[in-house]
Short mmCIF file of C-alpha atoms in Angstrom, two decimals:
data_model
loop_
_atom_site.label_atom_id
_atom_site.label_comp_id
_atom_site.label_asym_id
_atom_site.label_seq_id
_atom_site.Cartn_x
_atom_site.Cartn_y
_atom_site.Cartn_z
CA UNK A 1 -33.11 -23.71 122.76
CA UNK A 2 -33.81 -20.34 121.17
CA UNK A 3 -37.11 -18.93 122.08
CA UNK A 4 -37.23 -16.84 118.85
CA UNK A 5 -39.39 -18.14 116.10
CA UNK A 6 -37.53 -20.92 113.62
CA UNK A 7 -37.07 -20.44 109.84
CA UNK A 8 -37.27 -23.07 106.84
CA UNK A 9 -35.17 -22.52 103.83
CA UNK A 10 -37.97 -23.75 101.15
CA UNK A 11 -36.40 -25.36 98.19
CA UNK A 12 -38.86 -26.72 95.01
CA UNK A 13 -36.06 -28.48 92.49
CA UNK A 14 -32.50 -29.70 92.48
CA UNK A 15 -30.21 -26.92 92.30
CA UNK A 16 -27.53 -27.26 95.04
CA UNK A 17 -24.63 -25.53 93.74
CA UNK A 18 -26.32 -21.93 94.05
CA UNK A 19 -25.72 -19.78 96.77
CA UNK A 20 -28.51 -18.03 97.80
CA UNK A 21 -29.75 -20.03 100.55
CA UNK A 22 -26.56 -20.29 101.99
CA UNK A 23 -26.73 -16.38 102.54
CA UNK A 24 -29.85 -16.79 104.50
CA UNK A 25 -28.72 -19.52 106.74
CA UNK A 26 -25.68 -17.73 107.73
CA UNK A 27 -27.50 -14.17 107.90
CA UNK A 28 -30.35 -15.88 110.02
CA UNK A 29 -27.78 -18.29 112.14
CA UNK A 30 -26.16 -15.01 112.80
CA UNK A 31 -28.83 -13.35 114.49
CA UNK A 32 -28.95 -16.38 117.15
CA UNK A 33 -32.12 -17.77 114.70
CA UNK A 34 -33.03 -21.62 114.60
CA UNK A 35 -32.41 -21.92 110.53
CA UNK A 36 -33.61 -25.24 109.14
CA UNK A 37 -32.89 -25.66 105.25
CA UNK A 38 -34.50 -28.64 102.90
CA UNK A 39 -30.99 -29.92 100.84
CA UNK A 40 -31.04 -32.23 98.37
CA UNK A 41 -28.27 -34.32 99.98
CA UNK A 42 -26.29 -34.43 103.90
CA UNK A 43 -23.24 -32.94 101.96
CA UNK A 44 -24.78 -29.79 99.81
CA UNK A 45 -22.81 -26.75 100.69
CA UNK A 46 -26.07 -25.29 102.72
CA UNK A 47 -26.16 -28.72 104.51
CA UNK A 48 -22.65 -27.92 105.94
CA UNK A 49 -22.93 -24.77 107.13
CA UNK A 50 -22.25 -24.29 110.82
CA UNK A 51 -25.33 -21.58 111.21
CA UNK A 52 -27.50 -24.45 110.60
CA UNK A 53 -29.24 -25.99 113.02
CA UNK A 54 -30.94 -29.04 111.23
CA UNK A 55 -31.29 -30.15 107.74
CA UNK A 56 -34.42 -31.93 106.31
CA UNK A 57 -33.13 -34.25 103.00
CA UNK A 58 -35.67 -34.15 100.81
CA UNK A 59 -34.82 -33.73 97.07
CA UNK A 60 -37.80 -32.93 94.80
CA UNK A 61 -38.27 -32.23 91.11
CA UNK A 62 -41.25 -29.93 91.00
CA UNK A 63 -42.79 -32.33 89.37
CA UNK A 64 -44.26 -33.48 91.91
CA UNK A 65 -48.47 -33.14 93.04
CA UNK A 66 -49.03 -29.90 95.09
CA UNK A 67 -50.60 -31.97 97.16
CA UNK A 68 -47.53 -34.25 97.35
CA UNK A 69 -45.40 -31.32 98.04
CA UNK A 70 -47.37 -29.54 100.69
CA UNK A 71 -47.83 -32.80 102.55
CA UNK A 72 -43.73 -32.95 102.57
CA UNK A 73 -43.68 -29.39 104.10
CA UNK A 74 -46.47 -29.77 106.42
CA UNK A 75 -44.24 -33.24 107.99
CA UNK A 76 -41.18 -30.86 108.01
CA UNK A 77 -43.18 -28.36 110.24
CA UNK A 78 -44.42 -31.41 112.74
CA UNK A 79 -40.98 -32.06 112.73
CA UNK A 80 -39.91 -28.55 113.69
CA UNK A 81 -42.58 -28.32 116.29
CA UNK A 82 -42.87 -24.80 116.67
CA UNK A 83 -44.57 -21.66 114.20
CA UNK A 84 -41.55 -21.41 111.82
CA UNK A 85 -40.72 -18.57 108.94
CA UNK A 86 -40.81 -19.99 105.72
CA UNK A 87 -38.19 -18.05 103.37
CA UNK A 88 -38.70 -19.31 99.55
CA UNK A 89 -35.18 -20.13 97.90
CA UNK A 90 -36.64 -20.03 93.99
CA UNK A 91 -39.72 -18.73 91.96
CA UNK A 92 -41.41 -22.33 92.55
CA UNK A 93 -41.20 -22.57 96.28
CA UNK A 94 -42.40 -18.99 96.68
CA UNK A 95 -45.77 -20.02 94.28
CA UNK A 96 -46.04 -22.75 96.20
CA UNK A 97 -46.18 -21.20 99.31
CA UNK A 98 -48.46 -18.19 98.37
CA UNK A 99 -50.70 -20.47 96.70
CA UNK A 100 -50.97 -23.03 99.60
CA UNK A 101 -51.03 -20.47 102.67
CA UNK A 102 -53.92 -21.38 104.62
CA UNK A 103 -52.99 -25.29 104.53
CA UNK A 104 -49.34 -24.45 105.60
CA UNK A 105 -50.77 -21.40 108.30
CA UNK A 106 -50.80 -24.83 110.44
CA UNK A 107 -47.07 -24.84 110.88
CA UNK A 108 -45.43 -21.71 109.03
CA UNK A 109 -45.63 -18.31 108.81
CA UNK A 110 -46.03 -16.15 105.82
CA UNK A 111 -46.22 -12.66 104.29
CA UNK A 112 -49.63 -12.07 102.89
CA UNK A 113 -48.93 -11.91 99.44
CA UNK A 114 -52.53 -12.05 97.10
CA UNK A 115 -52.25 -15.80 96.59
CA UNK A 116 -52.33 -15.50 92.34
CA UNK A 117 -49.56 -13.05 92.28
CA UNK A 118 -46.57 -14.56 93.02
CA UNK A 119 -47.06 -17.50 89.80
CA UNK A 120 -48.16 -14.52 87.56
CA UNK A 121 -44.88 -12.25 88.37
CA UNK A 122 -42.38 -15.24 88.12
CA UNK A 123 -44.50 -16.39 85.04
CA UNK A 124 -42.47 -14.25 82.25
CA UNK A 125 -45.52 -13.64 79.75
CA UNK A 126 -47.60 -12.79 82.60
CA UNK A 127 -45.27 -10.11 83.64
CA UNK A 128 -44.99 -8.33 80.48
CA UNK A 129 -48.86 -8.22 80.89
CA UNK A 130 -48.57 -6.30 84.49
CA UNK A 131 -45.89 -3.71 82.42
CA UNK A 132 -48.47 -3.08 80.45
CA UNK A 133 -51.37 -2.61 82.51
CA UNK A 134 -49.47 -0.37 84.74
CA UNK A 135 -46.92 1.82 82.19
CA UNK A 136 -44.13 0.18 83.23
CA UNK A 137 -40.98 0.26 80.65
CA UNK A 138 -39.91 -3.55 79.35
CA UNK A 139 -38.23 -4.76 76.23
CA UNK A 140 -40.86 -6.01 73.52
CA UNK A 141 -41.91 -9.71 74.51
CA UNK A 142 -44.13 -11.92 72.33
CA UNK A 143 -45.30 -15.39 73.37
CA UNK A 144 -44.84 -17.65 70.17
CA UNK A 145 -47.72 -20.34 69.98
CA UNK A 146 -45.75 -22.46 67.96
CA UNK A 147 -41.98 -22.46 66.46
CA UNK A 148 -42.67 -21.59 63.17
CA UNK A 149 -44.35 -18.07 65.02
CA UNK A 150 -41.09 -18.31 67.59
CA UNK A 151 -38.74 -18.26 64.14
CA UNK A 152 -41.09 -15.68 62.18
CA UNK A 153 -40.86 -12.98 65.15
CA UNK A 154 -37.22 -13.00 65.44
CA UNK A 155 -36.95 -12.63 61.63
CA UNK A 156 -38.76 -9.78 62.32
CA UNK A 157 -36.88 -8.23 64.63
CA UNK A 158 -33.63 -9.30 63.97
CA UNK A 159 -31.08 -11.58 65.83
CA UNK A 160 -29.97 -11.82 68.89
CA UNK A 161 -32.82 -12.93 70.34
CA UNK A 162 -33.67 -13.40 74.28
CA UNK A 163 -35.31 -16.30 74.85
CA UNK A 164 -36.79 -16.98 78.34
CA UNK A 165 -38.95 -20.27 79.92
CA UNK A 166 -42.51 -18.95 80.13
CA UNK A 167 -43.94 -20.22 83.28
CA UNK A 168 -42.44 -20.90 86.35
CA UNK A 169 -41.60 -24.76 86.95
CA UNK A 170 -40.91 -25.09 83.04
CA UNK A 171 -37.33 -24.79 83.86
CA UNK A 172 -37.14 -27.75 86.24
CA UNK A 173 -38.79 -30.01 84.17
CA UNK A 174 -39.73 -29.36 80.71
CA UNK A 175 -37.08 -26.44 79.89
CA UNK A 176 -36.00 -25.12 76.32
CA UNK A 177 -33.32 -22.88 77.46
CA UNK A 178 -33.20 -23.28 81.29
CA UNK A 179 -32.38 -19.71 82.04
CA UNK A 180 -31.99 -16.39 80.16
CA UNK A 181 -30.40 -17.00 76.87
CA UNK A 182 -29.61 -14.67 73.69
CA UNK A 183 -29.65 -16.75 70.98
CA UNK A 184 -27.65 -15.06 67.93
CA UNK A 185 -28.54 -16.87 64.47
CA UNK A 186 -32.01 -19.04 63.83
CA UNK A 187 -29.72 -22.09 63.62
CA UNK A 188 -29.03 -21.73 67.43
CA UNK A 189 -32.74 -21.06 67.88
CA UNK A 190 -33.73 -23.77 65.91
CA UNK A 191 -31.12 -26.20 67.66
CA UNK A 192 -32.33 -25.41 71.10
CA UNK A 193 -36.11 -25.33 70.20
CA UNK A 194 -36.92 -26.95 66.76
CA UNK A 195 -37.66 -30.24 69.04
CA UNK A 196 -41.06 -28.66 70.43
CA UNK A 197 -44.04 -28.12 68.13
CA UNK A 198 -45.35 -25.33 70.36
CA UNK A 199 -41.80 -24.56 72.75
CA UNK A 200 -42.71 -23.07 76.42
CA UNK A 201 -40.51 -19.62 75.56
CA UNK A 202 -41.17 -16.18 75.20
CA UNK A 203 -39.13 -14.45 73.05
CA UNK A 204 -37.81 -10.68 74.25
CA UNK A 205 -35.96 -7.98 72.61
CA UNK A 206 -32.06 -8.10 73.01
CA UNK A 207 -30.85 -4.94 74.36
CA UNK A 208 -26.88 -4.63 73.58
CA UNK A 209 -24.58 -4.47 76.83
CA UNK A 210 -23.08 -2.29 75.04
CA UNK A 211 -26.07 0.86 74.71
CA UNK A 212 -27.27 -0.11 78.63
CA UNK A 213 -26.58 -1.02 81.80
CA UNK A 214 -27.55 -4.09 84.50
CA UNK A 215 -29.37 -3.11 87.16
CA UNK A 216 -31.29 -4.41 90.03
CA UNK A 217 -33.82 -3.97 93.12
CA UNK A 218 -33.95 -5.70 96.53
CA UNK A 219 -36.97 -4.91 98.81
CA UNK A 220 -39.00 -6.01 101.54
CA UNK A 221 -42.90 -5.15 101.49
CA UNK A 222 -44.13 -5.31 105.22
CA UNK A 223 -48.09 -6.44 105.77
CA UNK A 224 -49.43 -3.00 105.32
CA UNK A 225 -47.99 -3.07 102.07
CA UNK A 226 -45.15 -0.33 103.64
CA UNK A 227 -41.53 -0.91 101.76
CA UNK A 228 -39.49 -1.29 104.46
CA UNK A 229 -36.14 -1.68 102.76
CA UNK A 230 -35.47 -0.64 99.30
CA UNK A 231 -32.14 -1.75 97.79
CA UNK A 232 -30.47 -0.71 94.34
CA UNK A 233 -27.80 -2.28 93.13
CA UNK A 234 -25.29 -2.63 90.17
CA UNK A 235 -24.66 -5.56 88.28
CA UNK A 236 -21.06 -5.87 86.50
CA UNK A 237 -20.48 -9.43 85.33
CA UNK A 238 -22.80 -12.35 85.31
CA UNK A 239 -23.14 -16.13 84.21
CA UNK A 240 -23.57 -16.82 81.55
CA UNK A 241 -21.95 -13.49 80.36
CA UNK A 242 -24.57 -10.76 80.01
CA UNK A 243 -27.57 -12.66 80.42
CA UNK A 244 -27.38 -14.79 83.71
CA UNK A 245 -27.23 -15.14 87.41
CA UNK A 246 -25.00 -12.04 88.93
CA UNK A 247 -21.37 -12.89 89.84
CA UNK A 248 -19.84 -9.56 90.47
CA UNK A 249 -21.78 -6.53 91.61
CA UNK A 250 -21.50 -2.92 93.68
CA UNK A 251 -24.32 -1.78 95.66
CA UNK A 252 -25.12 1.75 94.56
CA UNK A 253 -28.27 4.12 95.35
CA UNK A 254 -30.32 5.01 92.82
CA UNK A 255 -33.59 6.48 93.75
CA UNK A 256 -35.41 6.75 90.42
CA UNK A 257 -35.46 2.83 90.23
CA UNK A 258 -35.97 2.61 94.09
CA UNK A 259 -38.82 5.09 93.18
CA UNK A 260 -40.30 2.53 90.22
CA UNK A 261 -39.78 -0.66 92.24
CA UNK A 262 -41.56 0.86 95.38
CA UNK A 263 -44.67 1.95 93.21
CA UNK A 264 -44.76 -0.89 91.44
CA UNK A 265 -45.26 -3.05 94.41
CA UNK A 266 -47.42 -0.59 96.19
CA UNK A 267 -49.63 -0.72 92.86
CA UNK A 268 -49.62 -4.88 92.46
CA UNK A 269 -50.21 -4.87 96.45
CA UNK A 270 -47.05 -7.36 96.51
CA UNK A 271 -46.16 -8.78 100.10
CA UNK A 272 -42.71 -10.20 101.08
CA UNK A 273 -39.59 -9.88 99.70
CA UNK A 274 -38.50 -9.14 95.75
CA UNK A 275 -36.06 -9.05 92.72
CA UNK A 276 -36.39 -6.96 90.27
CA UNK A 277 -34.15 -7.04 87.16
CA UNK A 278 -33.47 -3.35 85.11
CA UNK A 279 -31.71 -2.81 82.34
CA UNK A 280 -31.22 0.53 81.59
CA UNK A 281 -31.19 1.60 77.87
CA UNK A 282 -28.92 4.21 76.83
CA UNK A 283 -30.78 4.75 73.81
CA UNK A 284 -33.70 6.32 75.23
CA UNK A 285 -33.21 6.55 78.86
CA UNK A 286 -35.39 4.43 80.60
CA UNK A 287 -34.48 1.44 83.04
CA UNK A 288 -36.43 -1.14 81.45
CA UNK A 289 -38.27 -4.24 83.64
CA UNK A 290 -36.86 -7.80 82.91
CA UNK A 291 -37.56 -9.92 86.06
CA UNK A 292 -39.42 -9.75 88.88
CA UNK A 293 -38.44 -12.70 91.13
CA UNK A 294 -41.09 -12.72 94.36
CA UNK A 295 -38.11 -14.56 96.89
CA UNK A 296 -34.84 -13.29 97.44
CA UNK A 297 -32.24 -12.59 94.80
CA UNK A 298 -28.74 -14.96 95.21
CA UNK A 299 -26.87 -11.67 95.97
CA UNK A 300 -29.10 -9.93 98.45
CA UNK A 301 -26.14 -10.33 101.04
CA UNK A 302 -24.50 -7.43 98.94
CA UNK A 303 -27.18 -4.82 100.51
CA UNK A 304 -26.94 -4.25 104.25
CA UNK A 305 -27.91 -0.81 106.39
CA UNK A 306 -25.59 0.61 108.65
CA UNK A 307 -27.57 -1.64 111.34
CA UNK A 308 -26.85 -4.65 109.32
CA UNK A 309 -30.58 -5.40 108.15
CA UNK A 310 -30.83 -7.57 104.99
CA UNK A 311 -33.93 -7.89 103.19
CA UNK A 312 -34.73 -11.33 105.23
CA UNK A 313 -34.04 -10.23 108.38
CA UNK A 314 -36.60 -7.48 107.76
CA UNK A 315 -38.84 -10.19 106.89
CA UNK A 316 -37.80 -12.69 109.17
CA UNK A 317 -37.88 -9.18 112.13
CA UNK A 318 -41.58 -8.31 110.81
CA UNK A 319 -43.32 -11.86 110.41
CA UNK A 320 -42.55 -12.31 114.05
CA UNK A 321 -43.49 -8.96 115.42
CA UNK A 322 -40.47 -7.26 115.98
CA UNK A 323 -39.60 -4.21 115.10
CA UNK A 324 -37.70 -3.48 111.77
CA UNK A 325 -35.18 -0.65 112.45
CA UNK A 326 -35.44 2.19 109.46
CA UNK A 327 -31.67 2.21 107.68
CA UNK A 328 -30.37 3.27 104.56
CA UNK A 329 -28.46 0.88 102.71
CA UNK A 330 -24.56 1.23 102.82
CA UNK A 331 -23.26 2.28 99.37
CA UNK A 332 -20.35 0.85 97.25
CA UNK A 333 -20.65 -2.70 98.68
CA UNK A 334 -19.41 -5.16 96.19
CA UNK A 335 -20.09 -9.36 96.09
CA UNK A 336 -18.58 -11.77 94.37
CA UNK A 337 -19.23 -15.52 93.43
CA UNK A 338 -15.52 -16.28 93.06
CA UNK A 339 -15.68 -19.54 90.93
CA UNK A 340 -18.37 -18.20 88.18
CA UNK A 341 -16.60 -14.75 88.35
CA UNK A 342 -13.60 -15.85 87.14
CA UNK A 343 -15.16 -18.18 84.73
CA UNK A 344 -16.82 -15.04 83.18
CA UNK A 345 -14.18 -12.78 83.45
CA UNK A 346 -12.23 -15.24 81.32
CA UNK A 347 -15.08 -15.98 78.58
CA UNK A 348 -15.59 -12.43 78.83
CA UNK A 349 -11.73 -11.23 78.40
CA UNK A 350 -11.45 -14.16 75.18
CA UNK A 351 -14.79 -12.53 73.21
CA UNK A 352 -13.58 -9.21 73.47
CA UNK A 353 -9.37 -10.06 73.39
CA UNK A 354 -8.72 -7.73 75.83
CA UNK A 355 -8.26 -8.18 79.75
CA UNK A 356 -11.23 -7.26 82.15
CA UNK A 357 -11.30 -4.34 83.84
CA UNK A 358 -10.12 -4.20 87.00
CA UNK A 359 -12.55 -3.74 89.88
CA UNK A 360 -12.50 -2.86 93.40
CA UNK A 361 -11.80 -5.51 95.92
CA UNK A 362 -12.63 -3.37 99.17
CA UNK A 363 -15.99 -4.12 101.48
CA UNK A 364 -16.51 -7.54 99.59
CA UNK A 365 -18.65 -9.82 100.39
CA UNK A 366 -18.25 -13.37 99.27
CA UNK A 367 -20.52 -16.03 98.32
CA UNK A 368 -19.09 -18.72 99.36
CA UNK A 369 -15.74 -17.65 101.92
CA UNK A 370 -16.70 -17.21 104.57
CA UNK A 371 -14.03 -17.46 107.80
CA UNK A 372 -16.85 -18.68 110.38
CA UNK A 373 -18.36 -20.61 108.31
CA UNK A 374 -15.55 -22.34 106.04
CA UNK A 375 -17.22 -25.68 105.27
CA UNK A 376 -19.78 -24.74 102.37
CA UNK A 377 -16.74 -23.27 100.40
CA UNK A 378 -14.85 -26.50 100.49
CA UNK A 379 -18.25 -28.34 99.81
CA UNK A 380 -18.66 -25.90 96.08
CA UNK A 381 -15.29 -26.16 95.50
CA UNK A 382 -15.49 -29.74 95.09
CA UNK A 383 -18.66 -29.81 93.29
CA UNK A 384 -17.70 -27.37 90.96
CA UNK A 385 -14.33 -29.22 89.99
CA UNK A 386 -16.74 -32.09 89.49
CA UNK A 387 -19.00 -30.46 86.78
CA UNK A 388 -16.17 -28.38 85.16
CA UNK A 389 -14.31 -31.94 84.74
CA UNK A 390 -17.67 -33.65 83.49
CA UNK A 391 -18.13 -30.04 80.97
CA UNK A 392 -14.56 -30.75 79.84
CA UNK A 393 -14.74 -34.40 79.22
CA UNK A 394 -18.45 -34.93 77.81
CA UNK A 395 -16.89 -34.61 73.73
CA UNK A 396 -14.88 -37.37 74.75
CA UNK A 397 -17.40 -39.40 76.47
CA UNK A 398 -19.71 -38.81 73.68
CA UNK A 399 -17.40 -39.93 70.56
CA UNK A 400 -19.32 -42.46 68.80
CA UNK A 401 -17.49 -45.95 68.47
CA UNK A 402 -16.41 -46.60 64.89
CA UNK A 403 -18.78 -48.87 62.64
CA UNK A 404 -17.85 -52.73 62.83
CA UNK A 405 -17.40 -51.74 58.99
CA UNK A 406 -14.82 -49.18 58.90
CA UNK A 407 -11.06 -49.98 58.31
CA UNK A 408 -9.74 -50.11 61.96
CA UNK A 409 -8.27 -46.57 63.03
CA UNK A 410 -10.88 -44.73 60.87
CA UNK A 411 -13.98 -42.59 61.95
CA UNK A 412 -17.51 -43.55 59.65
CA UNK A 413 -18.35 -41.21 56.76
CA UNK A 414 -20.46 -39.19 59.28
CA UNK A 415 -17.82 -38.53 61.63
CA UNK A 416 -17.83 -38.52 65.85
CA UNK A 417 -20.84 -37.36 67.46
CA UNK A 418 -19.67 -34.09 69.49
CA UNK A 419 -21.92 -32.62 72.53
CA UNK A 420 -22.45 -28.66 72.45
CA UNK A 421 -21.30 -27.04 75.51
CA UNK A 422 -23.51 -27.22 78.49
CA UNK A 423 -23.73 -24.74 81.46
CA UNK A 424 -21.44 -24.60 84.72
CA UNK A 425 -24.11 -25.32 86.63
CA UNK A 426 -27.19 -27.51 86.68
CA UNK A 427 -29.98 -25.59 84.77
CA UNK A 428 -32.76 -27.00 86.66
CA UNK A 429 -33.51 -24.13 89.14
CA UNK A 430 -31.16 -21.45 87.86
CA UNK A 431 -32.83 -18.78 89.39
CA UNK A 432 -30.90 -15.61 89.27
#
């Protein structure tokens, strides 16, 4: 048995087909860490990774009591045996954690983030109130009491639209749009919220790909409130296209966002690890804040230093009181997620009718490939054949049967019932 410290992937919600966690079981099994993960089933790609060294089945919803959910971690940690590092896969299990520390200090170990700040940072309209208190750049964001103020403020301003889920835990259970969407027309907006009296969304200003860029920000804040690692990054295609989780990106310095992102923290007195979404508008030059995600990003395996630190094995290095070696990260990295790449490479080529770019293929890292650890790709391959087969079929499975009435071979007055496209992958928990 090792004699380091253990780790816990945390996971709050059902969203097995994204590949975050899997980076930090691998990156942690790596380092000869004990990495334990909480799957939703024996045969998730996580739970098949060879870097892991046990998996705890326990599928939640998030709407569950927090004191249902802490009592599930606190049996995990029994279970364990030993103090273990608890690394938050999603907005939800890092509020959980922060907010339950001193119940969980039994068992795990945690940065000391202020308890209140990790809901209020992953809770959208409580961001855009931190931007403001501290001068920080963001796209004008209103929080609509009801629809009819949802549909009056993007008369106002003019479609598209962004609309986001205000709070965190909203998406998992009691979601509008599930993740970032730009909604173009107020049919669309009415279609995905005219249900709701009073919808849980905030509504942003849409910033056209075409006048700005996609940025982002990986870090680790050690206890002193010291940034240990700073990471800026690129982002060139996503899913959904332009507004979702990052499928093809290049890591790149940039110090005036490593600059903001630093301060920021250093200002909030933020512990632990972070995401911070930029976009950078052309139109007046300034990178502009859209997320900050208080976990890990899904792509933080695309920033490394020369030493091959990662923002969670500084974490994992300073929660257990090791040192953290100082490194720069190594520039013009790229990652891929190969399946939703080419899914918005295609979307993206048929909008615009004209092939994508091409991009560099050198220094990639990969998702889900992996040659030690070949399982997990197998595992999402499958998985994903499974929902693109279920996304292609549904306006089949949905026809409605012709009325007993109608002459036999013919379709009622009103027509079939068709389904409007749903996303590649599950929206509870589509954390970016």
């Amino acid at each position: 048995m090792s004699d380091q410290a253990p780790a816990l992937l945390v996971k709050v919600g059902q969203f097995p087909q994204l590949h975050g966690g899997l980076g930090v079981v691998r990156t942690l099994g790596r380092m000869g860490v004990l990495t334990y993960a909480m799957v939703e089933d024996r045969f998730t790609p996580v739970a098949l990774s060879r870097h892991l060294a046990g998996r705890f089945v326990r599928p939640t919803t998030g709407g569950e009591a927090t004191s249902e959910l802490v009592s599930a971690l606190l049996r995990i940690g029994r279970e364990i045996g030993r103090p273990t590092v608890a690394v938050a896969e999603g907005d939800e299990a890092a509020v959980l954690l922060a907010e339950n520390a001193d119940r969980l200090a039994e068992w795990f170990v945690l940065p000391p983030v202020p308890p209140e700040l990790p809901r209020r940072l992953a809770s959208k309209e409580g961001l855009h109130g931190i931007c403001q208190e501290h001068g920080v750049p963001t796209p004008r964001t209103r929080s609509p009491v009801d629809l009819a103020e949802l549909v009056a403020v993007s008369r106002d301003w003019g479609f598209p639209v962004v609309l986001k889920d205000r709070e965190p835990f909203t998406k998992l259970n009691d979601s509008a749009v599930g993740h970032t969407t730009v909604v173009h027309d107020e049919a669309e907006l009415l279609a995905r919220c005219g249900r709701a009296g009073s919808p849980s969304v905030i509504v942003q200003e849409y910033i056209p790909l075409e006048r700005a860029e996609e940025w982002f920000t990986h870090l680790y804040v050690d206890a002193g409130g010291i940034p240990r690692l700073v990471f800026t990054g690129h982002k060139l295609r996503s899913w959904p296209p332009g507004t979702g989780l990052t499928t093809r990106a290049r890591a790149r310095s940039n110090t005036v966002l490593a600059t903001l992102a630093a301060e920021l923290c250093r200002a909030l007195g933020y512990r632990g690890i972070a995401d911070l979404d930029w976009r950078f508008d052309l139109r007046d030059g300034s990178y502009k804040l859209v997320d900050f995600n208080p976990r890990f990003g899904q792509q933080f395996r695309l920033f490394s230093t020369a030493g091959g630190l990662d923002v969670v094995r500084a974490m994992y290095l300073d929660l257990t009181g090791r040192h953290v070696p100082d490194g720069t990260q190594i520039d013009d990295r790229g990652f891929i997620v190969g399946n939703l790449d080419a899914a918005s490479a295609t979307v993206t080529a048929w909008r615009e009718r004209r092939l994508p770019a091409a991009l560099p293929r050198r220094d990639l890292e990969r998702a889900w490939l992996s040659r030690d650890d070949p399982l997990p790709a197998v595992a999402e391959s499958v998985r994903f054949s499974g929902t693109v087969a279920r996304r292609l079929t549904k306006p089949l499975r949905t026809l409605r049967v012709p009325d007993k009435g109608a002459p036999d071979g013919h379709e009622p007055p009103h027509g079939p019932v068709r389904a409007p496209a749903g996303p590649l992958l599950s929206r509870k928990g589509a954390a970016k």
